[in-house]
Amino acid sequence: RSEYFDDIDRGRERYIDSTDSLDLSVNVNVTDSIALTFDAINLLDEELFSYYDDDKGRPARFYDNGVIYYGGVRVNFGG
């Protein structure tokens, strides 16, 4: 995603720097009523950087969330 205006923070404009994004979602039907799910978020391990007044020399926030994985089972009990 390209750079964008985010919000007014403490009376100053806050912008988010550009980032790349790659996520993965897999669902496998084991039976008609049971499915396994797997999601991987932020596979490129991108960091999120925000700054004030459209000036990257005035940092506001920095997030390094890493890669996040989710797994689950979905069950349909009828209907």
Coordinates of N, CA, C and O in Angstrom, one line a residue:
R1 N 0.8 -1.2 0.0 CA 0.0 0.0 0.0 C 0.9 1.2 0.0 O 1.9 1.3 0.7
S2 N 0.4 2.2 -0.7 CA 1.2 3.5 -0.7 C 1.0 4.3 0.5 O 0.1 4.0 1.3
E3 N 1.8 5.3 0.7 CA 1.7 6.2 1.9 C 0.4 6.8 1.9 O -0.2 7.1 0.9
Y4 N -0.2 7.1 3.1 CA -1.5 7.7 3.2 C -1.7 8.5 4.5 O -1.0 8.3 5.5
F5 N -2.6 9.5 4.5 CA -2.9 10.3 5.7 C -3.8 9.4 6.6 O -4.7 8.7 6.1
D6 N -3.5 9.4 7.9 CA -4.2 8.5 8.8 C -5.1 9.2 9.7 O -6.3 8.9 9.8
D7 N -4.7 10.3 10.4 CA -5.5 10.9 11.4 C -4.9 12.2 11.8 O -3.8 12.5 11.5
I8 N -5.6 13.0 12.6 CA -5.1 14.1 13.4 C -4.8 13.6 14.8 O -5.7 13.1 15.5
D9 N -3.6 13.7 15.2 CA -3.1 13.2 16.5 C -2.4 14.3 17.2 O -1.4 14.9 16.8
R10 N -3.1 14.7 18.4 CA -2.6 15.8 19.2 C -2.4 17.1 18.4 O -1.4 17.8 18.5
G11 N -3.4 17.3 17.5 CA -3.4 18.5 16.7 C -2.4 18.5 15.5 O -2.3 19.5 14.8
R12 N -1.8 17.4 15.2 CA -0.9 17.3 14.1 C -1.3 16.2 13.1 O -1.8 15.1 13.6
E13 N -1.1 16.4 11.8 CA -1.4 15.4 10.9 C -0.5 14.2 11.0 O 0.7 14.3 11.1
R14 N -1.1 13.0 11.0 CA -0.2 11.7 11.1 C -0.4 10.9 9.8 O -1.5 10.7 9.3
Y15 N 0.7 10.5 9.2 CA 0.8 9.8 8.0 C 1.4 8.4 8.2 O 2.2 8.2 9.1
I16 N 0.9 7.4 7.4 CA 1.5 6.1 7.5 C 2.3 5.8 6.3 O 1.9 6.1 5.1
D17 N 3.6 5.3 6.5 CA 4.5 5.1 5.4 C 4.0 3.9 4.5 O 3.2 3.1 5.0
S18 N 4.5 3.8 3.3 CA 4.1 2.7 2.4 C 4.6 1.4 2.9 O 5.7 1.3 3.5
T19 N 3.9 0.3 2.6 CA 4.3 -1.0 3.0 C 3.9 -2.0 1.9 O 3.0 -1.7 1.1
D20 N 4.5 -3.1 1.9 CA 4.1 -4.3 1.1 C 3.3 -5.2 2.0 O 3.5 -5.2 3.2
S21 N 2.5 -6.1 1.4 CA 1.7 -6.9 2.2 C 1.5 -8.3 1.5 O 1.3 -8.3 0.3
L22 N 1.6 -9.4 2.3 CA 1.3 -10.7 1.7 C 0.7 -11.5 2.8 O 1.4 -11.7 3.9
D23 N -0.5 -12.0 2.6 CA -1.2 -12.8 3.6 C -1.6 -14.1 2.9 O -1.6 -14.2 1.7
L24 N -1.9 -15.2 3.7 CA -2.2 -16.5 3.1 C -3.4 -17.0 3.9 O -3.4 -16.9 5.2
S25 N -4.4 -17.6 3.3 CA -5.5 -18.2 3.9 C -5.8 -19.5 3.2 O -6.0 -19.5 2.0
V26 N -5.9 -20.6 4.0 CA -6.2 -21.9 3.5 C -7.3 -22.5 4.3 O -7.3 -22.5 5.5
N27 N -8.3 -23.1 3.6 CA -9.4 -23.8 4.2 C -9.5 -25.1 3.5 O -9.6 -25.2 2.3
V28 N -9.6 -26.2 4.3 CA -9.6 -27.6 3.8 C -10.9 -28.3 4.4 O -11.0 -28.4 5.6
N29 N -11.8 -28.7 3.5 CA -13.0 -29.4 4.0 C -12.6 -30.9 4.2 O -12.2 -31.6 3.3
V30 N -12.6 -31.3 5.5 CA -12.3 -32.7 5.8 C -13.5 -33.6 5.5 O -13.3 -34.7 5.0
T31 N -14.7 -33.1 5.9 CA -15.9 -33.7 5.6 C -16.9 -32.6 5.2 O -16.5 -31.5 5.2
D32 N -18.2 -33.0 5.0 CA -19.2 -32.0 4.7 C -19.4 -31.1 5.9 O -19.9 -30.0 5.7
S33 N -19.1 -31.5 7.1 CA -19.4 -30.6 8.2 C -18.2 -30.2 9.0 O -18.3 -29.4 10.0
I34 N -17.0 -30.6 8.6 CA -15.7 -30.2 9.3 C -14.7 -29.6 8.3 O -14.5 -30.2 7.3
A35 N -14.2 -28.4 8.7 CA -13.1 -27.8 7.8 C -12.0 -27.4 8.7 O -12.2 -26.9 9.9
L36 N -10.8 -27.5 8.2 CA -9.6 -27.0 8.9 C -9.2 -25.7 8.3 O -9.3 -25.5 7.1
T37 N -8.8 -24.7 9.1 CA -8.5 -23.4 8.6 C -7.1 -23.0 9.0 O -6.6 -23.4 10.1
F38 N -6.4 -22.3 8.2 CA -5.1 -21.7 8.5 C -4.9 -20.4 7.8 O -5.2 -20.2 6.7
D39 N -4.4 -19.4 8.6 CA -4.2 -18.1 8.1 C -2.8 -17.6 8.5 O -2.3 -17.9 9.7
A40 N -2.0 -17.0 7.7 CA -0.7 -16.4 8.0 C -0.8 -14.9 7.5 O -1.1 -14.6 6.4
I41 N -0.6 -14.0 8.5 CA -0.7 -12.6 8.2 C 0.7 -12.0 8.3 O 1.5 -12.3 9.1
N42 N 1.0 -11.1 7.3 CA 2.2 -10.3 7.3 C 3.4 -11.3 7.0 O 4.5 -11.2 7.6
L43 N 3.3 -12.1 6.0 CA 4.4 -13.0 5.6 C 5.7 -12.3 5.2 O 6.7 -12.9 5.3
L44 N 5.6 -11.1 4.8 CA 6.8 -10.3 4.4 C 7.5 -9.7 5.7 O 8.5 -9.0 5.6
D45 N 6.8 -9.8 6.8 CA 7.4 -9.3 8.1 C 7.6 -7.8 8.0 O 8.6 -7.3 8.4
E46 N 6.6 -7.1 7.4 CA 6.7 -5.6 7.2 C 6.5 -4.9 8.5 O 5.7 -5.3 9.4
E47 N 7.2 -3.8 8.7 CA 7.1 -2.9 9.9 C 6.2 -1.8 9.5 O 6.2 -1.4 8.3
L48 N 5.4 -1.2 10.4 CA 4.5 -0.1 10.2 C 5.1 1.1 10.8 O 5.4 1.1 12.0
F49 N 5.3 2.2 10.1 CA 5.9 3.4 10.6 C 5.0 4.6 10.3 O 4.5 4.7 9.1
S50 N 4.7 5.4 11.3 CA 3.9 6.6 11.0 C 4.7 7.8 11.5 O 5.6 7.7 12.3
Y51 N 4.4 8.9 10.9 CA 5.1 10.1 11.2 C 4.2 11.3 11.1 O 3.1 11.3 10.6
Y52 N 4.6 12.5 11.7 CA 3.8 13.7 11.7 C 4.1 14.6 10.6 O 5.3 14.7 10.1
D53 N 3.1 15.4 10.2 CA 3.2 16.5 9.3 C 3.9 16.2 8.0 O 4.6 17.0 7.4
D54 N 3.6 15.0 7.5 CA 4.2 14.5 6.2 C 5.7 14.7 6.1 O 6.3 15.0 5.1
D55 N 6.4 14.4 7.3 CA 7.8 14.6 7.4 C 8.3 13.3 8.1 O 8.2 13.1 9.3
K56 N 9.0 12.4 7.3 CA 9.5 11.2 7.9 C 10.5 11.4 9.0 O 10.9 10.5 9.7
G57 N 11.1 12.6 9.1 CA 12.0 12.9 10.2 C 11.3 13.2 11.5 O 12.0 13.5 12.5
R58 N 10.0 13.2 11.5 CA 9.2 13.4 12.7 C 8.4 12.2 13.1 O 7.2 12.1 12.8
P59 N 9.0 11.1 13.6 CA 8.3 9.8 13.8 C 7.2 10.0 14.8 O 7.3 10.7 15.8
A60 N 6.1 9.2 14.6 CA 5.0 9.2 15.5 C 4.9 7.8 16.2 O 4.8 7.7 17.4
R61 N 4.9 6.8 15.4 CA 4.8 5.4 15.9 C 5.6 4.4 15.0 O 5.7 4.7 13.9
F62 N 6.0 3.3 15.7 CA 6.7 2.3 14.9 C 6.1 0.9 15.5 O 6.2 0.7 16.7
Y63 N 5.6 0.1 14.6 CA 5.1 -1.2 15.0 C 5.9 -2.3 14.2 O 6.1 -2.2 13.0
D64 N 6.4 -3.3 15.0 CA 7.0 -4.5 14.4 C 6.3 -5.7 14.9 O 6.6 -6.3 15.9
N65 N 5.1 -6.0 14.2 CA 4.2 -7.1 14.7 C 4.7 -8.5 14.3 O 4.2 -9.5 14.9
G66 N 5.6 -8.6 13.4 CA 6.1 -9.9 12.9 C 5.0 -10.6 12.1 O 4.0 -10.1 11.8
V67 N 5.2 -11.9 11.9 CA 4.3 -12.7 11.2 C 3.4 -13.4 12.2 O 3.8 -13.8 13.3
I68 N 2.1 -13.4 11.9 CA 1.1 -14.0 12.8 C 0.4 -15.1 12.1 O 0.0 -15.1 11.0
Y69 N 0.3 -16.2 12.9 CA -0.4 -17.4 12.4 C -1.6 -17.8 13.2 O -1.6 -17.6 14.4
Y70 N -2.7 -18.2 12.5 CA -3.9 -18.6 13.1 C -4.3 -20.0 12.5 O -4.1 -20.2 11.3
G71 N -4.8 -20.9 13.3 CA -5.3 -22.1 12.9 C -6.6 -22.4 13.6 O -6.8 -22.0 14.7
G72 N -7.5 -23.2 12.9 CA -8.7 -23.5 13.6 C -9.5 -24.6 12.9 O -9.1 -25.2 11.9
V73 N -10.6 -25.0 13.5 CA -11.5 -26.0 13.0 C -12.9 -25.4 13.0 O -13.3 -24.8 13.9
R74 N -13.5 -25.5 11.9 CA -14.9 -25.0 11.7 C -15.8 -26.2 11.6 O -15.6 -27.1 10.8
V75 N -16.9 -26.3 12.4 CA -17.8 -27.4 12.5 C -19.2 -26.8 12.2 O -19.6 -25.9 12.8
N76 N -19.9 -27.5 11.3 CA -21.3 -27.2 10.9 C -22.2 -28.3 11.6 O -22.1 -29.4 11.3
F77 N -23.0 -27.9 12.6 CA -23.8 -28.8 13.3 C -25.2 -29.0 12.7 O -26.1 -29.4 13.3
G78 N -25.3 -28.8 11.4 CA -26.6 -29.0 10.7 C -27.1 -27.8 10.1 O -26.5 -26.7 10.1
G79 N -28.2 -28.0 9.4 CA -28.9 -26.8 8.8 C -28.5 -26.6 7.4 O -28.1 -26.1 6.6

